[in-house]
mmCIF file of C-alpha atoms (C1' of nucleotides) in Angstrom:
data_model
loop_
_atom_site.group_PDB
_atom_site.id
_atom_site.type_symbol
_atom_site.label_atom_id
_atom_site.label_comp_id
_atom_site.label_asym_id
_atom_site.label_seq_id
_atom_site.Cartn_x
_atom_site.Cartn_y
_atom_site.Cartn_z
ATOM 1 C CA UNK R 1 -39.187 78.881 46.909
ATOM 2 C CA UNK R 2 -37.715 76.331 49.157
ATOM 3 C CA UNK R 3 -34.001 76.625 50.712
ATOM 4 C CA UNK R 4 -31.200 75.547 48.463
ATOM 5 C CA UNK R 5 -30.482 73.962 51.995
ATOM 6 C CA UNK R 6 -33.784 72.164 52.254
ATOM 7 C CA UNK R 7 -33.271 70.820 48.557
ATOM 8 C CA UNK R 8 -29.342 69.749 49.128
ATOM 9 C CA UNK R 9 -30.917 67.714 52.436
ATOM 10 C CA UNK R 10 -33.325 66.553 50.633
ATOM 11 C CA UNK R 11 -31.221 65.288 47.694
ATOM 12 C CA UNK R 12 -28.852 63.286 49.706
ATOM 13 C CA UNK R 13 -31.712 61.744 51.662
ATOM 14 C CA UNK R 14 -32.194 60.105 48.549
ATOM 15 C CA UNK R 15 -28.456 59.315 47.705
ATOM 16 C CA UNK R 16 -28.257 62.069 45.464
ATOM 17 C CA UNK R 17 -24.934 64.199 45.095
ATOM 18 C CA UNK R 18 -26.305 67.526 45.191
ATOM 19 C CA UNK R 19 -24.669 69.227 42.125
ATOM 20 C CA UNK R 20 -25.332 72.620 41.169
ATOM 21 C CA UNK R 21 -27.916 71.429 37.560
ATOM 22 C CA UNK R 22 -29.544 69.019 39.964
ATOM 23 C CA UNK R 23 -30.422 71.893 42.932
ATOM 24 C CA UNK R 24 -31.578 73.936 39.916
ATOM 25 C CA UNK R 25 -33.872 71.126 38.399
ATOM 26 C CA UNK R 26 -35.178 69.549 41.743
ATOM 27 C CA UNK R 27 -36.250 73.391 43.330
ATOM 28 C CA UNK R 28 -37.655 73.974 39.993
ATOM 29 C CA UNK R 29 -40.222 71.143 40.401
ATOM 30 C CA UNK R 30 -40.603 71.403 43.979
ATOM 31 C CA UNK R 31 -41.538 74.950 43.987
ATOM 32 C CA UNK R 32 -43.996 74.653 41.189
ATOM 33 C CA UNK R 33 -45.725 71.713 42.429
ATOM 34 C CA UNK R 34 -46.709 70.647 39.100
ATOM 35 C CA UNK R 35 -46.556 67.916 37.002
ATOM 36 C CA UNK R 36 -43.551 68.733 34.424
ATOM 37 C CA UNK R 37 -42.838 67.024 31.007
ATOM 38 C CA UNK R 38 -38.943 66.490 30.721
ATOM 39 C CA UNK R 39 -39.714 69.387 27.899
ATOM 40 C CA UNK R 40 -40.940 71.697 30.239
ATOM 41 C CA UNK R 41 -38.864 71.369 32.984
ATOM 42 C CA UNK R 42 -35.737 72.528 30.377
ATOM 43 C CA UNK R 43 -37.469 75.406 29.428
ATOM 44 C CA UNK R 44 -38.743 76.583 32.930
ATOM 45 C CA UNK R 45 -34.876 76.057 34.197
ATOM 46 C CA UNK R 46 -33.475 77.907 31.534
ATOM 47 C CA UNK R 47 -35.806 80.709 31.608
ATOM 48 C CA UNK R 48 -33.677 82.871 34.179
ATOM 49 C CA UNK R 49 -30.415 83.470 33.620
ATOM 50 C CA UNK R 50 -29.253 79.656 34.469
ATOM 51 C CA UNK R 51 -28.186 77.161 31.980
ATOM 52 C CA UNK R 52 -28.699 73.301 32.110
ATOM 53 C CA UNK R 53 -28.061 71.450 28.888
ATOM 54 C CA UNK R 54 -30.940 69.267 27.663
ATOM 55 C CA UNK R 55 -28.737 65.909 28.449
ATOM 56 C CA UNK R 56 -28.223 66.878 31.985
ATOM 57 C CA UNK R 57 -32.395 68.036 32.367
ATOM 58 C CA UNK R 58 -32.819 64.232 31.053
ATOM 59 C CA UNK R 59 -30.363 62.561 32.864
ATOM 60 C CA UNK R 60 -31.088 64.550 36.386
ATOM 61 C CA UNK R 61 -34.960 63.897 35.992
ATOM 62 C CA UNK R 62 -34.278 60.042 35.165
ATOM 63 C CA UNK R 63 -32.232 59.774 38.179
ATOM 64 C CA UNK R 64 -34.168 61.320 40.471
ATOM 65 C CA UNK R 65 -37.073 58.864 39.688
ATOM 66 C CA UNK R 66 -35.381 55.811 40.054
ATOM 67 C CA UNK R 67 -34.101 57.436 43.287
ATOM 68 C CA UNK R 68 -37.814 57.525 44.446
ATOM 69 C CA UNK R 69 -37.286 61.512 44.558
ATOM 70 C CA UNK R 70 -40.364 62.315 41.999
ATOM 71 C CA UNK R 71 -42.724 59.691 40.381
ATOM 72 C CA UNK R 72 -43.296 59.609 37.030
ATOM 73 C CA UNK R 73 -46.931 59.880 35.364
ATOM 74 C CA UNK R 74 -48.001 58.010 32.225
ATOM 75 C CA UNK R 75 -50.357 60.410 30.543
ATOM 76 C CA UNK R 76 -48.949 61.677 27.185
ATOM 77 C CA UNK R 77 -51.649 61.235 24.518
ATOM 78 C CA UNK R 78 -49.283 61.730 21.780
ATOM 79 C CA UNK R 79 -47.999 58.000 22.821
ATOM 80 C CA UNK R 80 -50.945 55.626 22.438
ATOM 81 C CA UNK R 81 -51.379 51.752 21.961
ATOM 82 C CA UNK R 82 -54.650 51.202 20.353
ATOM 83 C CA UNK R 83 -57.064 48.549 21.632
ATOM 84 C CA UNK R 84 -59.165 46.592 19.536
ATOM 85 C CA UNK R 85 -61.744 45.962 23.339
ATOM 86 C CA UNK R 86 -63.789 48.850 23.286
ATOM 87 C CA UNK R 87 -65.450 47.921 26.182
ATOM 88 C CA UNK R 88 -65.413 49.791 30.210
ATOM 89 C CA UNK R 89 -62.362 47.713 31.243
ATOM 90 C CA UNK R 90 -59.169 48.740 32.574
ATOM 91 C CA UNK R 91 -55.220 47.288 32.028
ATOM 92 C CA UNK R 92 -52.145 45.130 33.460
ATOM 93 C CA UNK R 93 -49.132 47.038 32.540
ATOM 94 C CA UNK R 94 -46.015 45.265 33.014
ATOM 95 C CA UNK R 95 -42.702 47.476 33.345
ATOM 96 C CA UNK R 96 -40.364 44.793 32.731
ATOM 97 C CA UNK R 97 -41.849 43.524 29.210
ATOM 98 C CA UNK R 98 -44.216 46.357 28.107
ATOM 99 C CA UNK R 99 -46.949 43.715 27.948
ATOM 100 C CA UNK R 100 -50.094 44.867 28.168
ATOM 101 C CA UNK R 101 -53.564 43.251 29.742
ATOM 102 C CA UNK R 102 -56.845 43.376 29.680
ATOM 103 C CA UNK R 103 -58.613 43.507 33.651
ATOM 104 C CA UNK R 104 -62.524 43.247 32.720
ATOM 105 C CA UNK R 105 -64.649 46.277 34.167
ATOM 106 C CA UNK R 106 -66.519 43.224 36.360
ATOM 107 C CA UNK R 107 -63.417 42.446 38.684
ATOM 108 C CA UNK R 108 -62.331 46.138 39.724
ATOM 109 C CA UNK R 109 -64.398 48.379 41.114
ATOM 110 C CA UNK R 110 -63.829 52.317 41.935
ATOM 111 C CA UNK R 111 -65.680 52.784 45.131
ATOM 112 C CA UNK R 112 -66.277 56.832 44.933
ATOM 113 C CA UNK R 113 -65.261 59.191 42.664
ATOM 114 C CA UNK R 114 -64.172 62.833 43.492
ATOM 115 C CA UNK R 115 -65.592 65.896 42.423
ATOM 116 C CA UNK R 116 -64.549 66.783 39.220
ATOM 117 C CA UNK R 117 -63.400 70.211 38.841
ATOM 118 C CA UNK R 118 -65.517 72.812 38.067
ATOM 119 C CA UNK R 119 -66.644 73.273 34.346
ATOM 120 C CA UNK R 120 -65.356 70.009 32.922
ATOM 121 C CA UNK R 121 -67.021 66.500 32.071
ATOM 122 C CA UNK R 122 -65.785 63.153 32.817
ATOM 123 C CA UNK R 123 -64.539 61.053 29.344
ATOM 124 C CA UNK R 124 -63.160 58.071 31.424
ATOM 125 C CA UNK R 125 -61.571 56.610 33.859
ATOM 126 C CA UNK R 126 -58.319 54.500 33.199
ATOM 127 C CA UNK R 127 -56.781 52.328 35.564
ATOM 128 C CA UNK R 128 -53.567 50.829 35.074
ATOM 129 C CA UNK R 129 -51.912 48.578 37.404
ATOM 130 C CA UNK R 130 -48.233 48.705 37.347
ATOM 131 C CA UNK R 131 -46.657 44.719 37.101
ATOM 132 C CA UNK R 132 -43.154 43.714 37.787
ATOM 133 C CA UNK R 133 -42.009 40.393 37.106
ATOM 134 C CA UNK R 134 -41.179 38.718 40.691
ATOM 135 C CA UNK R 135 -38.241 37.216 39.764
ATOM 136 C CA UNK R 136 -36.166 40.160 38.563
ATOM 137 C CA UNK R 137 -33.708 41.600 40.493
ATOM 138 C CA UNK R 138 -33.725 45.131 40.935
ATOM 139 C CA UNK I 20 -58.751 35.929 11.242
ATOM 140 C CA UNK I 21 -61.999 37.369 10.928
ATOM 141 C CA UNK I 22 -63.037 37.193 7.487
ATOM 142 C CA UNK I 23 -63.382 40.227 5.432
ATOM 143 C CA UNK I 24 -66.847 40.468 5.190
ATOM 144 C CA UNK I 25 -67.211 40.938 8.711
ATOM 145 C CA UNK I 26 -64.971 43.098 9.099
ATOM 146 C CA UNK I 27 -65.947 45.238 6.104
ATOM 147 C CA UNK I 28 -69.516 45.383 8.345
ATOM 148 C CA UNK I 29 -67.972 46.052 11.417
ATOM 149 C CA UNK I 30 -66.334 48.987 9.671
ATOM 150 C CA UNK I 31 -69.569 49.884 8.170
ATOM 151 C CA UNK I 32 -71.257 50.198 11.211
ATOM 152 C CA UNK I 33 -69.006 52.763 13.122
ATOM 153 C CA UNK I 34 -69.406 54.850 9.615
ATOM 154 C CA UNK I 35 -66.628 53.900 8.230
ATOM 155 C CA UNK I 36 -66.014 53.573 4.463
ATOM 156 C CA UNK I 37 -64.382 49.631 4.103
ATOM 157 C CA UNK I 38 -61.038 50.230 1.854
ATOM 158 C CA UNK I 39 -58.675 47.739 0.877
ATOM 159 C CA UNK I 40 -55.774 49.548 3.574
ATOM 160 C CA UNK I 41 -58.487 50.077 6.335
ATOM 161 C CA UNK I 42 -59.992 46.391 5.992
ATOM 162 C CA UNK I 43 -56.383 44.961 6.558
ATOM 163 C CA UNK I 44 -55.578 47.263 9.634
ATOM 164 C CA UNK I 45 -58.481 46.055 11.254
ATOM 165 C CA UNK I 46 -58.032 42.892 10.338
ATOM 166 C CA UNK I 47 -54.679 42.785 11.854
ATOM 167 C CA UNK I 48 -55.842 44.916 15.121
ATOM 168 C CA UNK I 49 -59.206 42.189 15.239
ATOM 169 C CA UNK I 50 -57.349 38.703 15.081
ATOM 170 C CA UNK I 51 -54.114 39.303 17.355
ATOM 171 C CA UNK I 52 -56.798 41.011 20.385
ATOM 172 C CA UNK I 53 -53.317 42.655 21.380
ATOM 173 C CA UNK I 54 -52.557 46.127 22.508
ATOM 174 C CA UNK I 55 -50.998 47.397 19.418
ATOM 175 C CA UNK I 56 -48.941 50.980 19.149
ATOM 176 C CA UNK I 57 -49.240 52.781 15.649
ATOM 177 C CA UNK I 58 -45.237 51.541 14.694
ATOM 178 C CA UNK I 59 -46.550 47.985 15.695
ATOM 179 C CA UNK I 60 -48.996 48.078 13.497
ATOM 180 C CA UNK I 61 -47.501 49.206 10.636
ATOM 181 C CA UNK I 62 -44.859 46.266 11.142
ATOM 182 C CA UNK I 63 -47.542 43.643 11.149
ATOM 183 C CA UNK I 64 -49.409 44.848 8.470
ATOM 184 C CA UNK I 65 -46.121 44.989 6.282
ATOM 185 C CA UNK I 66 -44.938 41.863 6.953
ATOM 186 C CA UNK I 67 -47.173 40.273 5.194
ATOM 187 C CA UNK I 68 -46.858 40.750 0.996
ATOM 188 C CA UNK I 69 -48.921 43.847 1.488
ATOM 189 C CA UNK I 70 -48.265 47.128 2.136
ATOM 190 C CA UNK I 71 -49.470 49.796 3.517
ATOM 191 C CA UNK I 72 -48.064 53.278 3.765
ATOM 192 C CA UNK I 73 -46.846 54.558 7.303
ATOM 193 C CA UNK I 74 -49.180 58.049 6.861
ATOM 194 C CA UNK I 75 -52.283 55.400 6.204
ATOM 195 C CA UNK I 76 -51.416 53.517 8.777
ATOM 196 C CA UNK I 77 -51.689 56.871 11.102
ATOM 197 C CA UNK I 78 -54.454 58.227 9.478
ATOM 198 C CA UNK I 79 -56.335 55.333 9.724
ATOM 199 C CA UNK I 80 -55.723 54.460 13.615
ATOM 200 C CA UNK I 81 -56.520 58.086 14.140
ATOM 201 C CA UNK I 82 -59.877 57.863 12.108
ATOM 202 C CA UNK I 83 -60.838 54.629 14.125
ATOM 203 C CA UNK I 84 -60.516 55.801 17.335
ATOM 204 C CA UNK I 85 -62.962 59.141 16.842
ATOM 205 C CA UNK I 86 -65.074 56.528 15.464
ATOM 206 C CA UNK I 87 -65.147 54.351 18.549
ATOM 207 C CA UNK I 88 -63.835 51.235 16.491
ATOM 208 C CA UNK I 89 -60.691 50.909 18.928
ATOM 209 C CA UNK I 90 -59.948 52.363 21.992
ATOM 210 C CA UNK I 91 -56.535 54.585 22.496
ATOM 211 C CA UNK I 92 -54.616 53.566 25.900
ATOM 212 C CA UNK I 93 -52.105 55.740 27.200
ATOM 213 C CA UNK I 94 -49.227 53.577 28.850
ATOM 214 C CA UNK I 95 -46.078 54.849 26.309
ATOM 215 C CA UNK I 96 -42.910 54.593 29.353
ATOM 216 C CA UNK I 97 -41.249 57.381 27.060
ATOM 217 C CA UNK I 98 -43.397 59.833 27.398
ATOM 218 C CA UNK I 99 -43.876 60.933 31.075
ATOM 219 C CA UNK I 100 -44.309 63.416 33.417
ATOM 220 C CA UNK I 101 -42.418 64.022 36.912
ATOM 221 C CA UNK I 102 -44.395 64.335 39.880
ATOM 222 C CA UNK I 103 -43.003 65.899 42.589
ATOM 223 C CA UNK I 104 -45.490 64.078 45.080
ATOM 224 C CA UNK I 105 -44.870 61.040 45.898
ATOM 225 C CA UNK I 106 -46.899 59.627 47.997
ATOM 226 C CA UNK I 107 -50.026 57.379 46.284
ATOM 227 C CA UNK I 108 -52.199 59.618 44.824
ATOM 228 C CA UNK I 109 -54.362 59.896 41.438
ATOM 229 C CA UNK I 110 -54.711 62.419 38.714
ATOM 230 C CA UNK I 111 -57.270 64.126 36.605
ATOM 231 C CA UNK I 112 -56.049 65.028 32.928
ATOM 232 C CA UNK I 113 -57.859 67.416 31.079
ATOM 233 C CA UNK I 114 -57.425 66.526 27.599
ATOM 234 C CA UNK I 115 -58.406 69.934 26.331
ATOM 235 C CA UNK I 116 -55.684 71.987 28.164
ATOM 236 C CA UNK I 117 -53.266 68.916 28.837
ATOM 237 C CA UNK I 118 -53.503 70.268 32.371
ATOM 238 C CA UNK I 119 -52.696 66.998 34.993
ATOM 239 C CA UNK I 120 -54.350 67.684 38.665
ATOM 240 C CA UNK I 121 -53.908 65.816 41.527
ATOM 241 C CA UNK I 122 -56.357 63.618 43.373
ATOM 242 C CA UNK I 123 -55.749 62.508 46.923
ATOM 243 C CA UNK I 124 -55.508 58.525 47.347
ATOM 244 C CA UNK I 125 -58.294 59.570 50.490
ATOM 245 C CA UNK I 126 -60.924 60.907 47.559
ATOM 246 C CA UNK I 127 -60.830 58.079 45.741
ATOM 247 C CA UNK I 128 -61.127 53.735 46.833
ATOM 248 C CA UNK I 129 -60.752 50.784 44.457
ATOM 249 C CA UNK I 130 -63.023 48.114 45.963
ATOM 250 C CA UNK I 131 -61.399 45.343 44.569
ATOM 251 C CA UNK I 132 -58.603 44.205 42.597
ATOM 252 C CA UNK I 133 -58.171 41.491 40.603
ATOM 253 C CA UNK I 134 -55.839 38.658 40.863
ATOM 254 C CA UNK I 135 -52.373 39.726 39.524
ATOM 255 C CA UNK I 136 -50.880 37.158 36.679
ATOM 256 C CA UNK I 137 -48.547 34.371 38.007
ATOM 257 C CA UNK I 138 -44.996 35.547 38.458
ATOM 258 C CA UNK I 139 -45.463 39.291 38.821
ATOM 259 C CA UNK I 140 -46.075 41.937 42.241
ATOM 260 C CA UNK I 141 -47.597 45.338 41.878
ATOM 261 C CA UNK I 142 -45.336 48.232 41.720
ATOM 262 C CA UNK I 143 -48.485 50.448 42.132
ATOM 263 C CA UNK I 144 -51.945 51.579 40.606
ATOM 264 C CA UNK I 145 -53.004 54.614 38.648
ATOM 265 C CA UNK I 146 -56.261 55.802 38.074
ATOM 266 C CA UNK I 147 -56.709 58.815 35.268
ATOM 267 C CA UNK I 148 -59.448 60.522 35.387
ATOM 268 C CA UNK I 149 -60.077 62.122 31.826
ATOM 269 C CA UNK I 150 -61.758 65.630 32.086
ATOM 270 C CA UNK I 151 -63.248 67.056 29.123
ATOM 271 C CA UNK I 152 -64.214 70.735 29.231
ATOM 272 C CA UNK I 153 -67.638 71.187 29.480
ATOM 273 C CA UNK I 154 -68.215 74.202 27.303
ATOM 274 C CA UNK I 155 -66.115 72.590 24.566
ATOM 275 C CA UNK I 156 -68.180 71.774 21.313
ATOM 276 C CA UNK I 157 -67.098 68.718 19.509
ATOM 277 C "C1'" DG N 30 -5.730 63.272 40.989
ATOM 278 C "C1'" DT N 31 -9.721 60.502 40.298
ATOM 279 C "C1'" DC N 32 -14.311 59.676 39.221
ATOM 280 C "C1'" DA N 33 -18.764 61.267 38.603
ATOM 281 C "C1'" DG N 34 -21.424 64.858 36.435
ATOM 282 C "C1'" DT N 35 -22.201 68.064 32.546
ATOM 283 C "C1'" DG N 36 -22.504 70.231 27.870
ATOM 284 C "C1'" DC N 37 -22.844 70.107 23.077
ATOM 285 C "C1'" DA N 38 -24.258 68.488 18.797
ATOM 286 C "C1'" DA N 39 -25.584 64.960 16.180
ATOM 287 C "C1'" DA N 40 -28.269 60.871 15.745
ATOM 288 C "C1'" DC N 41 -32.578 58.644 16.438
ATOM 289 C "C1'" DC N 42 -37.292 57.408 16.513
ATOM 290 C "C1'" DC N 43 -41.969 58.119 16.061
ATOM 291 C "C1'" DT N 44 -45.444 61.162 14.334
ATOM 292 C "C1'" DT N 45 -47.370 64.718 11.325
ATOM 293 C "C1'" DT N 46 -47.815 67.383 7.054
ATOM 294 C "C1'" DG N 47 -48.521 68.660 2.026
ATOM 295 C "C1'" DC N 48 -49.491 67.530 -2.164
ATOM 296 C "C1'" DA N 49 -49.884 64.669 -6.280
ATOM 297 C "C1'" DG N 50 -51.833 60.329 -7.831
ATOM 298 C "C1'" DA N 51 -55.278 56.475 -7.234
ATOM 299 C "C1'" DA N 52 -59.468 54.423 -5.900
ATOM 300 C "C1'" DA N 53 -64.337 54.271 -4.381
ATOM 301 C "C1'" DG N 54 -69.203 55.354 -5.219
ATOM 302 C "C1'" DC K 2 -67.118 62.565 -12.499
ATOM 303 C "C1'" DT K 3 -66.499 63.941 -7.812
ATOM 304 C "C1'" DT K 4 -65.005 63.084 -3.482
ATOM 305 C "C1'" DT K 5 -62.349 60.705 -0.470
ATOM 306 C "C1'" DC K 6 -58.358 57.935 0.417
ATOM 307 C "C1'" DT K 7 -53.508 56.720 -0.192
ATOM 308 C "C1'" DG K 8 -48.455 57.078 -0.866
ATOM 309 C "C1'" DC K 9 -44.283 59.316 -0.680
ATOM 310 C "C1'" DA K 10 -40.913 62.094 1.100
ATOM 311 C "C1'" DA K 11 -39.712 65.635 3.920
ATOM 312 C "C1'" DA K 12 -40.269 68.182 8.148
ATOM 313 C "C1'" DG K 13 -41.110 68.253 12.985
ATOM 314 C "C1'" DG K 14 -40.637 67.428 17.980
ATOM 315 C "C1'" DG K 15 -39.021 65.098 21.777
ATOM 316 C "C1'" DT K 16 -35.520 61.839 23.518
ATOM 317 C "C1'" DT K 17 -31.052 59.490 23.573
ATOM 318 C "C1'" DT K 18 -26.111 58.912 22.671
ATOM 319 C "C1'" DG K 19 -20.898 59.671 22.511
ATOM 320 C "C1'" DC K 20 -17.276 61.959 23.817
ATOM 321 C "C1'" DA K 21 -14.582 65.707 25.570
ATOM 322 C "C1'" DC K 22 -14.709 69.090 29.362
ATOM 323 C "C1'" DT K 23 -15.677 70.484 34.031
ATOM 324 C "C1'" DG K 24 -16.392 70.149 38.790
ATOM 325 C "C1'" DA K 25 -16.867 67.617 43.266
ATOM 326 C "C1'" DC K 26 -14.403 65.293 46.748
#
DNA sequence: GTCAGTGCAAACCCTTTGCAGAAAG
DNA sequence: CTTTCTGCAAAGGGTTTGCACTGAC
């Protein structure tokens, strides 16, 4: 597992104050290297003999990606918009309205695909690109 | 709007049986061409004089996507995951296991991409892969 | 001592479940 | 008549909120 040191530098290179809940959450996902729901991350801290309250786990984890610290992954199936275009085509997402767009399979094109990992089958490939609105401030 | 007939066919041929409920959900998903989440839906459909129970109105989104009548898109901003890397990269997600795997930006080009709509700048691109076990009967 | 961070519990929202009643063929 | 679909209400799971307490500087 990484330093507490390491974490702490790393932390304030972000303009983090490195509080004791925040060291705990941040080595947790460092040294895992995984992807982490909000959900699991609570669990996995309070699995040893720390505590973090579920607010804090929330509030650390929203913080530390708008601090650029972790990135956050759309890819919870439980949460799905359903679209009427069946068709191979891929989406505008826009962060500031939630609007969603069509992008027809015919103007984007995935050059070469990796290997998929041994013992599974493809279903798809989705592709969203991430819009802001240019004239918001942020 | 589509008129009922056709829709009634439509719902035919994906092997779907045409009731009153299921005709007016796809009715409503058919004429707006929108991205619609399962809540949405259920408002539309219910502001009319009709009514349609929220279970139905799960059921029957549920029933057209295995069918391959809609499409399910996963872009819900409430339900993420944290990444602790950074840097631009893409992911595979099983959707057996749930199990999200990273794919270096080097594996993996997009050719081309479209023009963005007026007024808005890319905050970035994701590209899921969906991985299906292979073994997996279903 | 001040201000930001944390903990707790309750509220909240969306989704799923179970079963009785209704509708379709 | 039989099978499938629908409605209701309640439970479930994950996320957010409000406010008092604690800790950092």
């Amino acid at each position: 597992m990484l330093s507490t040191q390491d974490v702490a530098d790393r932390l304030k290179a972000h303009g983090i104050l490195p509080t004791q809940q925040r060291l705990l959450i941040a080595r947790t996902l460092f040294s895992r290297d995984q992807h982490l729901s909000a959900d699991q991350v609570m669990h996995c801290v309070n699995d040893d003999k720390d505590h973090v309250s579920k607010a804090t786990v929330y509030n650390t984890l929203g913080l530390f990606a708008s601090k650029g610290l972790v990135r956050e992954v759309i890819v919870d199936p439980t949460r799905v918009f359903y679209d009427p275009n069946t068709s191979n085509h891929h989406h505008f997402y826009n962060v500031d309205t939630g609007e969603l767009r069509d992008i027809e399979a015919s103007e984007l094109a995935i050059e070469s695909l990796p290997e998929l990992p041994e013992g599974t089958v493809s279903e798809g490939v989705d592709v969203i690109i991430r819009l802001r609105n240019a004239t918001e401030t942020h």
